[in-house]
PDB file of C-alpha atoms and ligand atoms in Angstrom:
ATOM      1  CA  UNK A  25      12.758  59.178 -43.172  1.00  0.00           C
ATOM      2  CA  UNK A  26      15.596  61.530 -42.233  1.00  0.00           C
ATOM      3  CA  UNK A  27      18.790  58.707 -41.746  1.00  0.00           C
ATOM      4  CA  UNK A  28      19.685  56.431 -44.737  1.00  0.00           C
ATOM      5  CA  UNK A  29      17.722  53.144 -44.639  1.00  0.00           C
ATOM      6  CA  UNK A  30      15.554  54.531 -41.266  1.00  0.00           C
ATOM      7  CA  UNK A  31      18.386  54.156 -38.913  1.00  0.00           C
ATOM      8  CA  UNK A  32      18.343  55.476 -35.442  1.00  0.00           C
ATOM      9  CA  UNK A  33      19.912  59.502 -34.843  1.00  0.00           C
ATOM     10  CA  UNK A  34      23.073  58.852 -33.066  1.00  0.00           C
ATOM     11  CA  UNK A  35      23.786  60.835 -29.349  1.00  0.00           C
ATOM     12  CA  UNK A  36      26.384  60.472 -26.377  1.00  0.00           C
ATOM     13  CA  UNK A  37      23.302  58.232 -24.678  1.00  0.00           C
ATOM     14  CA  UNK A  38      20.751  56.916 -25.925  1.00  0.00           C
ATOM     15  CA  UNK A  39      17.447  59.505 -24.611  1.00  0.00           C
ATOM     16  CA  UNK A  40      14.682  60.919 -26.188  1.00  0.00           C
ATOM     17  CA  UNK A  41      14.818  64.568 -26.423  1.00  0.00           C
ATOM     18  CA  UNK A  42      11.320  64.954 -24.585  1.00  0.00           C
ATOM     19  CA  UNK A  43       9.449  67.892 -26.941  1.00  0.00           C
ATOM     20  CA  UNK A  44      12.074  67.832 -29.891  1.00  0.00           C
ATOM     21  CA  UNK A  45      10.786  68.200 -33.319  1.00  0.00           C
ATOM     22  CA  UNK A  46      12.711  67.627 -36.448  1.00  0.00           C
ATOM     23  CA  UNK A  47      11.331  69.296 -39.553  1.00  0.00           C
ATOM     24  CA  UNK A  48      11.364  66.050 -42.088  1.00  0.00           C
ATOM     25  CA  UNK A  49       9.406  65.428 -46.025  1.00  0.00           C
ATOM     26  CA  UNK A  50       6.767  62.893 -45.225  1.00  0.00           C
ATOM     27  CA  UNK A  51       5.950  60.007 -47.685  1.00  0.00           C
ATOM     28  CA  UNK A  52       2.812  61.835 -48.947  1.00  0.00           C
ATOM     29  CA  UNK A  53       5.700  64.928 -50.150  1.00  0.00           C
ATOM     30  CA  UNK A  54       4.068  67.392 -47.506  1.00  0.00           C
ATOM     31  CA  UNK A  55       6.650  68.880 -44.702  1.00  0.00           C
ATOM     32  CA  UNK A  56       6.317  69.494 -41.298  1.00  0.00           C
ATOM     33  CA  UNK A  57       7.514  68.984 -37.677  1.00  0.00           C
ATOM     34  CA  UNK A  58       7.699  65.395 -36.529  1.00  0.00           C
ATOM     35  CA  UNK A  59       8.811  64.524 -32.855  1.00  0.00           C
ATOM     36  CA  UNK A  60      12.612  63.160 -33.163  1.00  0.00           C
ATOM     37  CA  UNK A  61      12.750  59.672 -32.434  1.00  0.00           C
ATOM     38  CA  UNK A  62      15.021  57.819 -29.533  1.00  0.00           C
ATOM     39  CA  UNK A  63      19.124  57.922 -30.503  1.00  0.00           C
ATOM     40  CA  UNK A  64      21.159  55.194 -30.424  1.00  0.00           C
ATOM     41  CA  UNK A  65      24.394  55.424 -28.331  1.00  0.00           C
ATOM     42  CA  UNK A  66      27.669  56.227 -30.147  1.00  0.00           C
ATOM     43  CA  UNK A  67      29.970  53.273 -29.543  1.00  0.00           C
ATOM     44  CA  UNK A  68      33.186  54.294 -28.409  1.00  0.00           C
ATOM     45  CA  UNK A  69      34.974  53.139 -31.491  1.00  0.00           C
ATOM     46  CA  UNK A  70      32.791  54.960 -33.960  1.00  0.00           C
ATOM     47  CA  UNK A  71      33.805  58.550 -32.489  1.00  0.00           C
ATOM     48  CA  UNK A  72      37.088  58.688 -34.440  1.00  0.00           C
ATOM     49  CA  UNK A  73      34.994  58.684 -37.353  1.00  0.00           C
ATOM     50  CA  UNK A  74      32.564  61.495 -36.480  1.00  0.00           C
ATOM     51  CA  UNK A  75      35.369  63.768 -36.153  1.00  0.00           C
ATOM     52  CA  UNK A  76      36.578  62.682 -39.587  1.00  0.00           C
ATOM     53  CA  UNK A  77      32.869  63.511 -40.946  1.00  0.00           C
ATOM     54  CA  UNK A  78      33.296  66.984 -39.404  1.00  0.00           C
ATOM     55  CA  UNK A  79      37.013  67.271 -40.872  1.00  0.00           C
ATOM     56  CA  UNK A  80      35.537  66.599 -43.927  1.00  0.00           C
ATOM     57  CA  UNK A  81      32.814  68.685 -43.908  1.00  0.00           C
ATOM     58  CA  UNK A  82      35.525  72.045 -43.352  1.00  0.00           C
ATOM     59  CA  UNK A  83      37.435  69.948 -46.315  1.00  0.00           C
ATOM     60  CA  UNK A  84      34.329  70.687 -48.643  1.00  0.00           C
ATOM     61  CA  UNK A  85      34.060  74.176 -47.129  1.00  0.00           C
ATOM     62  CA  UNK A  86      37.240  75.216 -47.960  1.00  0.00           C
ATOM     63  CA  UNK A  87      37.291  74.251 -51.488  1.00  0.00           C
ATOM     64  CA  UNK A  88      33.817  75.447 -51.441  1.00  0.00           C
ATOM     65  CA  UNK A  89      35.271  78.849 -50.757  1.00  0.00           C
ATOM     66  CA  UNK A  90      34.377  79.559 -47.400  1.00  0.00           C
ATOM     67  CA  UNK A  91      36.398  82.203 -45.625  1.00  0.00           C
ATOM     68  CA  UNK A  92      35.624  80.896 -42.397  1.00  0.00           C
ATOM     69  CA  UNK A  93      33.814  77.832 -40.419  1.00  0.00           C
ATOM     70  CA  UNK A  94      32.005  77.961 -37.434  1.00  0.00           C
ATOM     71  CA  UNK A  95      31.798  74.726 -35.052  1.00  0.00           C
ATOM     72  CA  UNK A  96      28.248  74.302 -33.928  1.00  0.00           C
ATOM     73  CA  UNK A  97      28.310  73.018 -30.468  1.00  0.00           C
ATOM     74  CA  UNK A  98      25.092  74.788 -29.385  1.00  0.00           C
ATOM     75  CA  UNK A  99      21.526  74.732 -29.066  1.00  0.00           C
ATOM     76  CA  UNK A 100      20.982  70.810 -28.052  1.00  0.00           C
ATOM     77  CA  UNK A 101      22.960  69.505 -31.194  1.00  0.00           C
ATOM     78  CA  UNK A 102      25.334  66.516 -31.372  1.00  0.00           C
ATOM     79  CA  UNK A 103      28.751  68.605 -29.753  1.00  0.00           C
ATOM     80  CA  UNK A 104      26.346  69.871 -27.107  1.00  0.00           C
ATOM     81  CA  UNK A 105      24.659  66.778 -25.854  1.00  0.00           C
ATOM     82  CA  UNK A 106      28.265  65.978 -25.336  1.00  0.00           C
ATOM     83  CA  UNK A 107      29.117  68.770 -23.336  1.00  0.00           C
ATOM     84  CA  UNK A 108      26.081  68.669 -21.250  1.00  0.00           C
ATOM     85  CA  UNK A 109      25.319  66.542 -17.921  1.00  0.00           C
ATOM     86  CA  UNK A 110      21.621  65.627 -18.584  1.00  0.00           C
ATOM     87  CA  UNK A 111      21.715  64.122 -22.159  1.00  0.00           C
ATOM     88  CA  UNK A 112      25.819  62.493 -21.811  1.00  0.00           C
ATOM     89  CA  UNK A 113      25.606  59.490 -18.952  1.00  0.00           C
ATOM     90  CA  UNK A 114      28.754  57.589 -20.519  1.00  0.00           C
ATOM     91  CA  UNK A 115      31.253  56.162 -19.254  1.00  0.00           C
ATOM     92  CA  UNK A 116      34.120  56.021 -21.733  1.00  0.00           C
ATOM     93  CA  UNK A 117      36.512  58.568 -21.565  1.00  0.00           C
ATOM     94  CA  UNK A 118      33.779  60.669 -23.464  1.00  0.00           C
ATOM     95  CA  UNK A 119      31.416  61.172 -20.453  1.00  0.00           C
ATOM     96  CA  UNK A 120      31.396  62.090 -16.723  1.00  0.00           C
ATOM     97  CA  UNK A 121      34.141  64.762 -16.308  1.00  0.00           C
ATOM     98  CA  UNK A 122      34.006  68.345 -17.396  1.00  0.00           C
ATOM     99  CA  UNK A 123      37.217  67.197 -19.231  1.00  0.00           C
ATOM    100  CA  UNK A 124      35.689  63.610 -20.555  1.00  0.00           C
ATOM    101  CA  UNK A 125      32.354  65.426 -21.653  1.00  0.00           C
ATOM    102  CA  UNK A 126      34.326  68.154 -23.563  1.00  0.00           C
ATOM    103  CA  UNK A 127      36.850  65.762 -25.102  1.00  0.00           C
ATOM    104  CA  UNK A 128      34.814  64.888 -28.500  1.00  0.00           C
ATOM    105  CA  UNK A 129      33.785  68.551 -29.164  1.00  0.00           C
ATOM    106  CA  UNK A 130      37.549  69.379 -28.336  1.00  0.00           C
ATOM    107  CA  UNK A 131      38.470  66.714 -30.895  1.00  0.00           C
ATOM    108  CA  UNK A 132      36.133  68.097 -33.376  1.00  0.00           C
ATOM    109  CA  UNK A 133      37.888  71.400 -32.962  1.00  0.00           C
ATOM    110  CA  UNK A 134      41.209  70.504 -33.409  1.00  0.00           C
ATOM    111  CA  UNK A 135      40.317  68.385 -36.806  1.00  0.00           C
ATOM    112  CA  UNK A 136      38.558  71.560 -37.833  1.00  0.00           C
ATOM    113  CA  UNK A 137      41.950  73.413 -37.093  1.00  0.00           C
ATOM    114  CA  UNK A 138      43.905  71.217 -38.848  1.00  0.00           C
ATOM    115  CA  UNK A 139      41.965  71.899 -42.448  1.00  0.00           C
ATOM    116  CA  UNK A 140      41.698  76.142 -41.861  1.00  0.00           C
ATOM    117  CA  UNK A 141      44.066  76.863 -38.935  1.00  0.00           C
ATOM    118  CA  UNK A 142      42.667  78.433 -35.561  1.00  0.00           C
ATOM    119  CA  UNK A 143      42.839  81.841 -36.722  1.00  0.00           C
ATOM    120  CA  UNK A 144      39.495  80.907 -39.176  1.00  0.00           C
ATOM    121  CA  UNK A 145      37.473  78.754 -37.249  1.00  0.00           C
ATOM    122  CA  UNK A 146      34.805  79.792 -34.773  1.00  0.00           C
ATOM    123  CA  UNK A 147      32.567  77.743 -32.456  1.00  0.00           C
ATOM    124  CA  UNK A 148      28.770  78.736 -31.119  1.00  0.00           C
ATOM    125  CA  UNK A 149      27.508  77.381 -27.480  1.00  0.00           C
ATOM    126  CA  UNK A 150      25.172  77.678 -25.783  1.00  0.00           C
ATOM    127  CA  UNK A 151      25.669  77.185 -21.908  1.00  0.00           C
ATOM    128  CA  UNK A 152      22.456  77.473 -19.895  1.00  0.00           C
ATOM    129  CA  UNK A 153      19.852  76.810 -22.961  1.00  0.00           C
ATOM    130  CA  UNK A 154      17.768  74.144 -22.310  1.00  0.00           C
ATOM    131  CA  UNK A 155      15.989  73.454 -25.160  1.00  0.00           C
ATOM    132  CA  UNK A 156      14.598  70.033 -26.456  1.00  0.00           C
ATOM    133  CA  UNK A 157      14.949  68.096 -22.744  1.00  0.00           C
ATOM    134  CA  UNK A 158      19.084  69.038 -22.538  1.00  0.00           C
ATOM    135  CA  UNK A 159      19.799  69.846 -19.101  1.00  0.00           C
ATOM    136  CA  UNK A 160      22.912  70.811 -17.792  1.00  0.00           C
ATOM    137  CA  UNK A 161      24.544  70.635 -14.246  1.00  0.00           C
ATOM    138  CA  UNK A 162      27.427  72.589 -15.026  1.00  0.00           C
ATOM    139  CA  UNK A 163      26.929  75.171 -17.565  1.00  0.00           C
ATOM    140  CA  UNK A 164      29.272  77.751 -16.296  1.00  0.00           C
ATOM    141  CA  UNK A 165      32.353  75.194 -14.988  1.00  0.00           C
ATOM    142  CA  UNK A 166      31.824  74.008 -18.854  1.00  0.00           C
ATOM    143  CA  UNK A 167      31.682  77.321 -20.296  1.00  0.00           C
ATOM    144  CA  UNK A 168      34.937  78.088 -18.300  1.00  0.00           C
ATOM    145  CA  UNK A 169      36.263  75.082 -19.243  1.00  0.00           C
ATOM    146  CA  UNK A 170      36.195  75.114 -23.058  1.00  0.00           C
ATOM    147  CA  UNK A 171      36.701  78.883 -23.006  1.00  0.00           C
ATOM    148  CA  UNK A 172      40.381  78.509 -21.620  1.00  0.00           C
ATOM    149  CA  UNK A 173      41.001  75.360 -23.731  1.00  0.00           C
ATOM    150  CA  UNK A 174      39.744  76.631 -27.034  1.00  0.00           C
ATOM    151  CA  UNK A 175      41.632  80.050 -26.011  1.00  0.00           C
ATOM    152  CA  UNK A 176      45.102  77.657 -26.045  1.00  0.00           C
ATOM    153  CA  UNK A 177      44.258  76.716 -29.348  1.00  0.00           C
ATOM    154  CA  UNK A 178      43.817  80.190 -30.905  1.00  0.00           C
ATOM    155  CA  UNK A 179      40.628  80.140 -31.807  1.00  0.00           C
ATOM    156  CA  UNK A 180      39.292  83.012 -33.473  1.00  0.00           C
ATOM    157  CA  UNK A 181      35.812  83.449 -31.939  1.00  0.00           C
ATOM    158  CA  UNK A 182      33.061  82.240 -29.335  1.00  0.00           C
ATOM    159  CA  UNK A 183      30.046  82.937 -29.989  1.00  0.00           C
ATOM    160  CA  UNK A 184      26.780  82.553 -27.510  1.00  0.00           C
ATOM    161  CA  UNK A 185      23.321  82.511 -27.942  1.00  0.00           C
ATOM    162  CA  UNK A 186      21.569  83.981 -25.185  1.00  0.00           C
ATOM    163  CA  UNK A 187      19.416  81.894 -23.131  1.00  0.00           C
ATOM    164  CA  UNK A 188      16.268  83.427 -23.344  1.00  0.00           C
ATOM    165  CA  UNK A 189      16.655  84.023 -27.112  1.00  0.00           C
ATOM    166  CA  UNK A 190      13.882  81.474 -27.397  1.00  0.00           C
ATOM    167  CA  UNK A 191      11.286  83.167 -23.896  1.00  0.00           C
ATOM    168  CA  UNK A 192      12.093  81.250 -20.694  1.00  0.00           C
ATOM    169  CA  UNK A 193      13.431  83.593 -18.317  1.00  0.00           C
ATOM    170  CA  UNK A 194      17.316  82.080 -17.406  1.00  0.00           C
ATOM    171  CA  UNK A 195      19.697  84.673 -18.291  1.00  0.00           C
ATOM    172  CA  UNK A 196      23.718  84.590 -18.090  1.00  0.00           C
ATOM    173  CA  UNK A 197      24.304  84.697 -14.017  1.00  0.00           C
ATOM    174  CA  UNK A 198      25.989  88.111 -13.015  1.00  0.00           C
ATOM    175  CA  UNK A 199      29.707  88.249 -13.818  1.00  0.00           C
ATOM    176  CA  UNK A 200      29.203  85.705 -16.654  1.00  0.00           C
ATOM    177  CA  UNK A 201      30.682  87.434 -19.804  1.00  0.00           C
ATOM    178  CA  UNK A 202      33.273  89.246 -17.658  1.00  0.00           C
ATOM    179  CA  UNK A 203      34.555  85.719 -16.643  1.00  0.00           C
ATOM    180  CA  UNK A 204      34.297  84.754 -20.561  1.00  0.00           C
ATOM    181  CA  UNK A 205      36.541  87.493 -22.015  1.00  0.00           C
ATOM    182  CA  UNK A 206      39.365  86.885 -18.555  1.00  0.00           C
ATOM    183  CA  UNK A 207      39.650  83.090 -20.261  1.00  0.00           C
ATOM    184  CA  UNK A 208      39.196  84.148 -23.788  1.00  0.00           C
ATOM    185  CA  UNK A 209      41.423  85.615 -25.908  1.00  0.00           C
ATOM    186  CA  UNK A 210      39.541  85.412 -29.187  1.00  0.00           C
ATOM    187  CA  UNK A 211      36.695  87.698 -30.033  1.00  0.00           C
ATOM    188  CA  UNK A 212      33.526  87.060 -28.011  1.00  0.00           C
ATOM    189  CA  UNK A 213      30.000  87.108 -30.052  1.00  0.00           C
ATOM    190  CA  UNK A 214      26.839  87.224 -28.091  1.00  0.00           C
ATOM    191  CA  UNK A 215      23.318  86.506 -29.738  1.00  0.00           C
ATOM    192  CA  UNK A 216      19.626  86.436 -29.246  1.00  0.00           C
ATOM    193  CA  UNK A 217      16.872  89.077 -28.928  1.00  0.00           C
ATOM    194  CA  UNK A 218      19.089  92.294 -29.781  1.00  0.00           C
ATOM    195  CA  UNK A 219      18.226  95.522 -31.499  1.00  0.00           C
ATOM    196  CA  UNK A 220      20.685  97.703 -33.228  1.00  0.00           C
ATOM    197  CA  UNK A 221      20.525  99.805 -29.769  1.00  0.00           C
ATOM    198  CA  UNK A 222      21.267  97.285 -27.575  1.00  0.00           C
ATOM    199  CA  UNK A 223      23.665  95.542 -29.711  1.00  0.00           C
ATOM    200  CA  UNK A 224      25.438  99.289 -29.493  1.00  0.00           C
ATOM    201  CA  UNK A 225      25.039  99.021 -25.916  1.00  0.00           C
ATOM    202  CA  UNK A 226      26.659  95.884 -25.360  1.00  0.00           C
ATOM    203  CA  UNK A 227      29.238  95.980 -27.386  1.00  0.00           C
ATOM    204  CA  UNK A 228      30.432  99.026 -25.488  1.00  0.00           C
ATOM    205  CA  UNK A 229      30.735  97.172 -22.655  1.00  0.00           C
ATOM    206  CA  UNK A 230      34.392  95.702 -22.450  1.00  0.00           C
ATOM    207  CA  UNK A 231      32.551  91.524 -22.220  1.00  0.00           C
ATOM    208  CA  UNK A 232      31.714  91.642 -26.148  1.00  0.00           C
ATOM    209  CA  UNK A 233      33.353  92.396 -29.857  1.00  0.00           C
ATOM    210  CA  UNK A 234      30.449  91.564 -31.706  1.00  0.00           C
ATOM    211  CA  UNK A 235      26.632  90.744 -31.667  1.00  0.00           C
ATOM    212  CA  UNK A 236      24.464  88.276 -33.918  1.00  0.00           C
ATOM    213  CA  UNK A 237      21.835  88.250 -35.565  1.00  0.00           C
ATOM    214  CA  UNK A 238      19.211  85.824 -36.409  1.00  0.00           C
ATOM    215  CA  UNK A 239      15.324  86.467 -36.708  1.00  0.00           C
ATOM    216  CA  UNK A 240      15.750  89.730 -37.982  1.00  0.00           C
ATOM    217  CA  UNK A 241      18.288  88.482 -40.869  1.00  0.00           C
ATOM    218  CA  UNK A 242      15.921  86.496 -42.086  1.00  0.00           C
ATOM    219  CA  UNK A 243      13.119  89.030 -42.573  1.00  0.00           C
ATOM    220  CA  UNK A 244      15.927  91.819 -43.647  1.00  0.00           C
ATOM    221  CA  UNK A 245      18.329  90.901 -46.111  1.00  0.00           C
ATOM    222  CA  UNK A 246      19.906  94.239 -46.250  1.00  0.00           C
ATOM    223  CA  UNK A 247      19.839  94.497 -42.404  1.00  0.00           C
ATOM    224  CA  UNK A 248      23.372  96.428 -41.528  1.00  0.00           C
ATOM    225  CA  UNK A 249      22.451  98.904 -44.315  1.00  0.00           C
ATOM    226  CA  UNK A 250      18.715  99.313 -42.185  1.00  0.00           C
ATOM    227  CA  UNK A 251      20.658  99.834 -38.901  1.00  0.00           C
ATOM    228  CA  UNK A 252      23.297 102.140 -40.646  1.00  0.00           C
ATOM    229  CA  UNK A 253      20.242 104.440 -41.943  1.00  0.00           C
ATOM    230  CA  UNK A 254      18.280 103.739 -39.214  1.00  0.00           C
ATOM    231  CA  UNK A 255      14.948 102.039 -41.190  1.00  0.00           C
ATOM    232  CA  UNK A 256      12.171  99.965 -40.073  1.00  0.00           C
ATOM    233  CA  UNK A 257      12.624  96.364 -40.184  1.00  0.00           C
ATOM    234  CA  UNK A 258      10.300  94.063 -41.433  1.00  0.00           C
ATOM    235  CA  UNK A 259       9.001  91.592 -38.846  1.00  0.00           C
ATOM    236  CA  UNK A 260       9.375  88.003 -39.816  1.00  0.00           C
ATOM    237  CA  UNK A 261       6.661  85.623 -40.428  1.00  0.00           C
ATOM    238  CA  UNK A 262       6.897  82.639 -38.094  1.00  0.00           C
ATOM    239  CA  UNK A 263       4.805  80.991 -40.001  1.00  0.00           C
ATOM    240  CA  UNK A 264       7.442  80.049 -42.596  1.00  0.00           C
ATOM    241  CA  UNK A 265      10.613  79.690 -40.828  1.00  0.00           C
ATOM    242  CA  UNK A 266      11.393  76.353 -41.012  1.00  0.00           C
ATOM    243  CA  UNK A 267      11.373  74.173 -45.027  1.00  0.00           C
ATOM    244  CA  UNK A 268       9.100  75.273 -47.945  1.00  0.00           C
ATOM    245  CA  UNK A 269       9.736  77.442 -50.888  1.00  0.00           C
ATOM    246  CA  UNK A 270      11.039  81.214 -51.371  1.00  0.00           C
ATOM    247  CA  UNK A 271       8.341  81.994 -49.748  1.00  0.00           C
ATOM    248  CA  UNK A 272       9.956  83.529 -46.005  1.00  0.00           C
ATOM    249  CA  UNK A 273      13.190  82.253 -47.413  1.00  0.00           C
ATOM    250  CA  UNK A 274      13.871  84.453 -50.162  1.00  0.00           C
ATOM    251  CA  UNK A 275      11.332  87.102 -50.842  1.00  0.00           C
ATOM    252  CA  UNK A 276      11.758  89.504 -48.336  1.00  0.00           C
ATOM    253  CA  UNK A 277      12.573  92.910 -49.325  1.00  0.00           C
ATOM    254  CA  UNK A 278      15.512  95.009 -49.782  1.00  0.00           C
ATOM    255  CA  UNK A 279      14.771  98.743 -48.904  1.00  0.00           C
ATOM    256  CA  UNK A 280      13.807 100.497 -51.892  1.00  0.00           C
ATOM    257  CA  UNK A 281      16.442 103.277 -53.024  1.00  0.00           C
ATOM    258  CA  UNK A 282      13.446 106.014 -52.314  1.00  0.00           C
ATOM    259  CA  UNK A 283      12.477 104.342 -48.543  1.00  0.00           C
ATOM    260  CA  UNK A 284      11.532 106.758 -46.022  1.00  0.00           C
ATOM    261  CA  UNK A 285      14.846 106.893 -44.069  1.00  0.00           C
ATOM    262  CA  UNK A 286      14.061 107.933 -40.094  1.00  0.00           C
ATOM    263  CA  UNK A 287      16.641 110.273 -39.860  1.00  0.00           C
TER     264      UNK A 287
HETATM  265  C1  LIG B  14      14.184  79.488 -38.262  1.00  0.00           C
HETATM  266  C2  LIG B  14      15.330  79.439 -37.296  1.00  0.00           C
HETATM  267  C3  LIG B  14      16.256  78.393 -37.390  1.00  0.00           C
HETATM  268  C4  LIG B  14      17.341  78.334 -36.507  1.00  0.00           C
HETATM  269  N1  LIG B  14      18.238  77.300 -36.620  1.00  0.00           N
HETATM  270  C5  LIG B  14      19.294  77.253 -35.787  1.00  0.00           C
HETATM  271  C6  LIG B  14      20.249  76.206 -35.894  1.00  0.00           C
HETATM  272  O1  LIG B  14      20.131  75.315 -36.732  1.00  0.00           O
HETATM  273  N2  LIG B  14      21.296  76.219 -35.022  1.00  0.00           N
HETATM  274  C7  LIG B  14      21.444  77.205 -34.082  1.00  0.00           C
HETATM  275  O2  LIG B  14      22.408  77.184 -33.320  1.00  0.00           O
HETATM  276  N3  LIG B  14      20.566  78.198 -33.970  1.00  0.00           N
HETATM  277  C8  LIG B  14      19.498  78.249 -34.788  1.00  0.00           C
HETATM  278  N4  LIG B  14      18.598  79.263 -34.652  1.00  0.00           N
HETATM  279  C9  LIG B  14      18.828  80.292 -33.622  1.00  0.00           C
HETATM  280  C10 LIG B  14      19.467  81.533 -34.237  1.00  0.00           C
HETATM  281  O3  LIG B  14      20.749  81.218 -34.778  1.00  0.00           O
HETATM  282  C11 LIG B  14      19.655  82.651 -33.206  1.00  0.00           C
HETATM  283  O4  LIG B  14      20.579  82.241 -32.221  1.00  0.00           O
HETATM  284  C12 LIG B  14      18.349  82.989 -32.533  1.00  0.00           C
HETATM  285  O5  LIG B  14      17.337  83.205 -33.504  1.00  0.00           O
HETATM  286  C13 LIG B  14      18.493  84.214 -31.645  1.00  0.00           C
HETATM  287  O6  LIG B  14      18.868  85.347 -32.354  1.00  0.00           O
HETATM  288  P1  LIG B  14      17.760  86.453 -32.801  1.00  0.00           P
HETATM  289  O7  LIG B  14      17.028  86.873 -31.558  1.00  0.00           O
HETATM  290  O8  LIG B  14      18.582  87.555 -33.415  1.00  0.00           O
HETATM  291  O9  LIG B  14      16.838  85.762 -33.752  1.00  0.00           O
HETATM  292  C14 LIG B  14      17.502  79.331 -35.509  1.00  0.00           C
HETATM  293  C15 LIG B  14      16.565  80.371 -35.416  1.00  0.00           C
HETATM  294  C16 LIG B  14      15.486  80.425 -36.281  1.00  0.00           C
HETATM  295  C17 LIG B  14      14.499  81.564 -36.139  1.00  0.00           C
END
């Protein structure tokens, strides 16, 4: 059971992500993947209090000590169902526009704002994923879109997860991150499948300030020091990404102070 008393999720409309998994506890105390079950619409009125939930949340972040928050409207979650055509069919002022569809993620922003000011808060999307049945009409008009609205605000980063971080062959269309960093003022992140090289390489293009990293985090805790010397990486085990114990979580190794440095 993964909501309080087995309630539904909650989602702009109410459709089964076709595929999506949720990694839950069952009753027997084993852990696993479980396909997500059907959401229940957000009613209009409840959406004022979402936003408070997320104002919260950068409440107990700051006094949690965090330097900096990052928005997550990526990668099928709640702020980009909103944004996206194929999983937000309302018809409050939340859905149907570009502007409607962007207005609760918008919201979210600007209560994030108010607890750490612009200058610290970042947000992630991810325009042209489609991952766990989203689908998306407009990715770019929307990636436009919130790029020049969340540039208003002051916002200190966007960050992006490449579309093919996950296989799948859709990349950025030509022009893309060029278009990003006109409507942008904040520091643009890109993410997803990069090696120190290319990282180099696309950062010294003038579309990007800084590049992510995810898989190889995990299996490298010391992972700038690696790229600054140059060292293997370990390769991360799949196999125990998602729940369990230390085990993939917290027992990878640091390079040892004798490790055979490349160069
Ligand atoms: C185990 C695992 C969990 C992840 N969880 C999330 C998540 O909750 N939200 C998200 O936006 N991305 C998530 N990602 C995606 C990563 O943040 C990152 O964008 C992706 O792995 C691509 O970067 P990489 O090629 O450097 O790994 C996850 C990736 C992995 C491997």
């Amino acid at each position: 059971m993964v909501q309080p008393d087995g309630q539904q999720p909650v989602a702009p409309s109410a459709l089964k992500g076709e595929g999506a998994q949720c990694f839950v506890e069952f009753e027997d105390g084993t852990a696993g993947q479980h396909p997500t079950s059907t959401p229940r619409a957000l009613e209009t009125d409840e959406i004022p209090g979402i936003v408070e939930d997320y104002r919260q949340a950068a409440e107990r972040a700051k006094r949690a000590g965090f330097d900096m928050v990052e928005v997550h409207a990526a990668n099928a979650y709640l702020l980009n169902q909103f944004l996206a055509t194929g999983t937000n069919k309302r018809t409050d002022q939340y859905g149907g526009s570009l502007e409607n569809r962007a207005r609760f993620p918008l919201e979210v922003v600007d209560a994030v704002i108010d607890v750490y000011g612009a200058d610290r808060v970042g947000i992630r999307m991810t325009p042209f994923i489609e991952l766990f049945g989203l689908t998306d009409d407009e990715p770019e008009a929307m990636a436009f879109y919130m790029a020049e609205q969340l540039s208003k605000r002051g916002l200190a980063y966007l960050h992006l997860n490449e579309p093919n971080w996950a296989g799948g062959d859709i990349t950025f269309p030509d022009g893309f991150r060029e278009q990003m960093r006109e409507r942008f003022s904040g520091s643009l992140i890109y993410c997803g499948n990069y090696d120190a090289e290319r990282a180099e390489a696309r950062i010294g293009e003038n579309t990007t300030d800084a590049v992510a990293f995810g898989r190889p985090y995990i299996a490298n805790p010391d992972l700038p020091e690696r790229f600054r010397v140059n060292a293997p990486l370990t390769e991360p085990n799949h196999e125990t990404f998602y729940g369990g114990d230390e085990k993939g979580y917290t027992d990878y190794p640091f390079m040892d102070n004798g490790y055979d440095r490349i160069q």
